[in-house]
PDB file of C-alpha atoms in Angstrom:
ATOM      1  CA  UNK U   1      -3.877  31.348   4.110  1.00 68.00           C
ATOM      2  CA  UNK U   2      -2.665  28.102   5.655  1.00 83.00           C
ATOM      3  CA  UNK U   3      -1.295  25.481   3.180  1.00 88.00           C
ATOM      4  CA  UNK U   4      -0.562  21.692   3.541  1.00 92.00           C
ATOM      5  CA  UNK U   5       2.907  21.048   5.163  1.00 94.00           C
ATOM      6  CA  UNK U   6       3.489  18.270   2.574  1.00 95.00           C
ATOM      7  CA  UNK U   7       2.165  19.374  -0.759  1.00 93.00           C
ATOM      8  CA  UNK U   8       1.490  23.092  -0.199  1.00 90.00           C
ATOM      9  CA  UNK U   9      -2.053  22.904  -1.312  1.00 87.00           C
ATOM     10  CA  UNK U  10      -4.115  25.841   0.202  1.00 84.00           C
ATOM     11  CA  UNK U  11      -6.240  24.407   3.067  1.00 84.00           C
ATOM     12  CA  UNK U  12      -9.889  25.649   3.320  1.00 77.00           C
ATOM     13  CA  UNK U  13     -13.116  23.725   4.148  1.00 71.00           C
ATOM     14  CA  UNK U  14     -13.521  22.597   0.525  1.00 67.00           C
ATOM     15  CA  UNK U  15     -10.289  20.646   0.523  1.00 62.00           C
ATOM     16  CA  UNK U  16     -10.274  19.503   4.221  1.00 66.00           C
ATOM     17  CA  UNK U  17      -7.776  20.525   6.665  1.00 71.00           C
ATOM     18  CA  UNK U  18      -6.444  16.781   7.418  1.00 74.00           C
ATOM     19  CA  UNK U  19      -4.914  16.835  10.489  1.00 82.00           C
ATOM     20  CA  UNK U  20      -2.442  19.025  12.557  1.00 83.00           C
ATOM     21  CA  UNK U  21       1.277  17.450  12.703  1.00 83.00           C
ATOM     22  CA  UNK U  22       4.418  18.879  14.221  1.00 87.00           C
ATOM     23  CA  UNK U  23       5.186  20.450  10.791  1.00 87.00           C
ATOM     24  CA  UNK U  24       1.876  22.089  10.302  1.00 88.00           C
ATOM     25  CA  UNK U  25      -1.459  21.076   8.835  1.00 90.00           C
ATOM     26  CA  UNK U  26      -1.426  18.266   6.482  1.00 91.00           C
ATOM     27  CA  UNK U  27      -4.393  18.074   3.776  1.00 91.00           C
ATOM     28  CA  UNK U  28      -6.756  14.971   3.421  1.00 88.00           C
ATOM     29  CA  UNK U  29      -5.010  14.179   0.157  1.00 91.00           C
ATOM     30  CA  UNK U  30      -1.629  13.537   1.776  1.00 93.00           C
ATOM     31  CA  UNK U  31      -3.057  11.342   4.614  1.00 90.00           C
ATOM     32  CA  UNK U  32      -3.557   7.725   4.196  1.00 90.00           C
ATOM     33  CA  UNK U  33      -6.453   5.800   5.534  1.00 90.00           C
ATOM     34  CA  UNK U  34      -4.356   5.240   8.707  1.00 90.00           C
ATOM     35  CA  UNK U  35      -4.049   8.943   9.338  1.00 86.00           C
ATOM     36  CA  UNK U  36      -0.496   9.048   8.678  1.00 90.00           C
ATOM     37  CA  UNK U  37       1.458  10.981   5.726  1.00 93.00           C
ATOM     38  CA  UNK U  38       1.514   8.977   2.563  1.00 95.00           C
ATOM     39  CA  UNK U  39       4.571   7.546   0.763  1.00 95.00           C
ATOM     40  CA  UNK U  40       6.569  10.259  -0.879  1.00 97.00           C
ATOM     41  CA  UNK U  41       6.227   8.460  -4.374  1.00 97.00           C
ATOM     42  CA  UNK U  42       2.410   8.786  -4.025  1.00 97.00           C
ATOM     43  CA  UNK U  43       2.392  12.524  -3.005  1.00 97.00           C
ATOM     44  CA  UNK U  44       5.062  13.314  -5.778  1.00 97.00           C
ATOM     45  CA  UNK U  45       2.805  11.538  -8.501  1.00 97.00           C
ATOM     46  CA  UNK U  46      -0.254  13.605  -7.369  1.00 95.00           C
ATOM     47  CA  UNK U  47       1.761  16.843  -7.642  1.00 95.00           C
ATOM     48  CA  UNK U  48       2.825  15.912 -11.070  1.00 96.00           C
ATOM     49  CA  UNK U  49      -0.766  15.307 -12.206  1.00 95.00           C
ATOM     50  CA  UNK U  50      -1.703  18.665 -10.679  1.00 93.00           C
ATOM     51  CA  UNK U  51       1.062  20.647 -12.225  1.00 94.00           C
ATOM     52  CA  UNK U  52       0.223  19.037 -15.737  1.00 93.00           C
ATOM     53  CA  UNK U  53      -3.335  20.618 -15.469  1.00 91.00           C
ATOM     54  CA  UNK U  54      -1.835  24.164 -15.577  1.00 90.00           C
ATOM     55  CA  UNK U  55      -1.586  25.803 -18.848  1.00 83.00           C
ATOM     56  CA  UNK U  56       2.074  26.037 -20.032  1.00 83.00           C
ATOM     57  CA  UNK U  57       3.030  22.675 -18.294  1.00 90.00           C
ATOM     58  CA  UNK U  58       3.008  20.473 -21.424  1.00 83.00           C
ATOM     59  CA  UNK U  59       5.053  17.497 -20.305  1.00 93.00           C
ATOM     60  CA  UNK U  60       5.716  15.028 -17.478  1.00 96.00           C
ATOM     61  CA  UNK U  61       9.530  16.123 -17.004  1.00 96.00           C
ATOM     62  CA  UNK U  62       8.306  19.593 -16.385  1.00 96.00           C
ATOM     63  CA  UNK U  63       5.670  18.407 -13.902  1.00 96.00           C
ATOM     64  CA  UNK U  64       8.333  16.488 -11.992  1.00 97.00           C
ATOM     65  CA  UNK U  65      10.640  19.205 -11.869  1.00 97.00           C
ATOM     66  CA  UNK U  66       7.972  21.738 -10.605  1.00 97.00           C
ATOM     67  CA  UNK U  67       6.678  18.872  -8.033  1.00 97.00           C
ATOM     68  CA  UNK U  68      10.352  18.336  -6.769  1.00 97.00           C
ATOM     69  CA  UNK U  69      10.848  22.079  -6.285  1.00 96.00           C
ATOM     70  CA  UNK U  70       7.449  22.518  -4.534  1.00 96.00           C
ATOM     71  CA  UNK U  71       7.940  19.373  -2.113  1.00 96.00           C
ATOM     72  CA  UNK U  72      11.436  20.104  -1.156  1.00 95.00           C
ATOM     73  CA  UNK U  73      10.489  23.443   0.078  1.00 93.00           C
ATOM     74  CA  UNK U  74       7.486  22.198   2.197  1.00 94.00           C
ATOM     75  CA  UNK U  75       8.089  21.970   5.820  1.00 93.00           C
ATOM     76  CA  UNK U  76       7.412  18.117   6.118  1.00 95.00           C
ATOM     77  CA  UNK U  77       9.758  17.090   3.118  1.00 96.00           C
ATOM     78  CA  UNK U  78      12.688  19.355   4.271  1.00 94.00           C
ATOM     79  CA  UNK U  79      13.020  17.235   7.318  1.00 92.00           C
ATOM     80  CA  UNK U  80      12.114  13.836   5.673  1.00 93.00           C
ATOM     81  CA  UNK U  81      14.558  13.551   2.572  1.00 91.00           C
ATOM     82  CA  UNK U  82      13.490  10.866   0.165  1.00 95.00           C
ATOM     83  CA  UNK U  83      15.040   9.366  -2.970  1.00 96.00           C
ATOM     84  CA  UNK U  84      11.682  10.221  -5.002  1.00 94.00           C
ATOM     85  CA  UNK U  85      12.743  13.886  -4.708  1.00 96.00           C
ATOM     86  CA  UNK U  86      16.306  13.542  -6.090  1.00 96.00           C
ATOM     87  CA  UNK U  87      16.697  14.924  -9.592  1.00 97.00           C
ATOM     88  CA  UNK U  88      16.502  18.108 -11.435  1.00 97.00           C
ATOM     89  CA  UNK U  89      14.148  20.933  -9.928  1.00 97.00           C
ATOM     90  CA  UNK U  90      12.395  23.700 -11.789  1.00 96.00           C
ATOM     91  CA  UNK U  91      14.252  26.961 -11.469  1.00 96.00           C
ATOM     92  CA  UNK U  92      12.650  29.816  -9.305  1.00 95.00           C
ATOM     93  CA  UNK U  93      11.425  31.541 -12.447  1.00 95.00           C
ATOM     94  CA  UNK U  94       9.982  28.612 -13.935  1.00 94.00           C
ATOM     95  CA  UNK U  95       8.239  27.799 -10.714  1.00 94.00           C
ATOM     96  CA  UNK U  96       6.906  31.233 -10.187  1.00 92.00           C
ATOM     97  CA  UNK U  97       5.750  31.691 -13.779  1.00 91.00           C
ATOM     98  CA  UNK U  98       3.594  28.551 -13.489  1.00 91.00           C
ATOM     99  CA  UNK U  99       2.138  29.708 -10.079  1.00 87.00           C
ATOM    100  CA  UNK U 100       1.338  32.889 -11.658  1.00 87.00           C
ATOM    101  CA  UNK U 101      -0.289  31.290 -14.636  1.00 83.00           C
ATOM    102  CA  UNK U 102      -2.212  28.972 -12.284  1.00 78.00           C
ATOM    103  CA  UNK U 103      -3.448  31.929 -10.000  1.00 72.00           C
ATOM    104  CA  UNK U 104      -4.377  34.005 -12.889  1.00 63.00           C
ATOM    105  CA  UNK U 105      -6.798  31.330 -13.964  1.00 55.00           C
ATOM    106  CA  UNK U 106      -8.897  32.153 -10.756  1.00 48.00           C
ATOM    107  CA  UNK U 107      -8.553  35.866 -10.611  1.00 38.00           C
TER     108      UNK U 107
END
């Protein structure tokens, strides 16, 4: 399965493939109206909002830590460091527990 090179969202026809970049496919949600990747802070906020919808993520601080972990591991943000990604990250254990919880909702 392909994922967005910016936010790691799974790419399929329902979510739109966005556009191809030198870093990989980027979803429609990470692209601005000009066709360029949105500002880090805007994508970061979207990630926080997404993670806070998952059972077990009850506060914004955890959403921020998960989003940092997620974005800093993406192909795009690995080569485009940004101040919005500075700060504490979720541990591997926390991150994978949340992903497992999210995926089990759809099994």
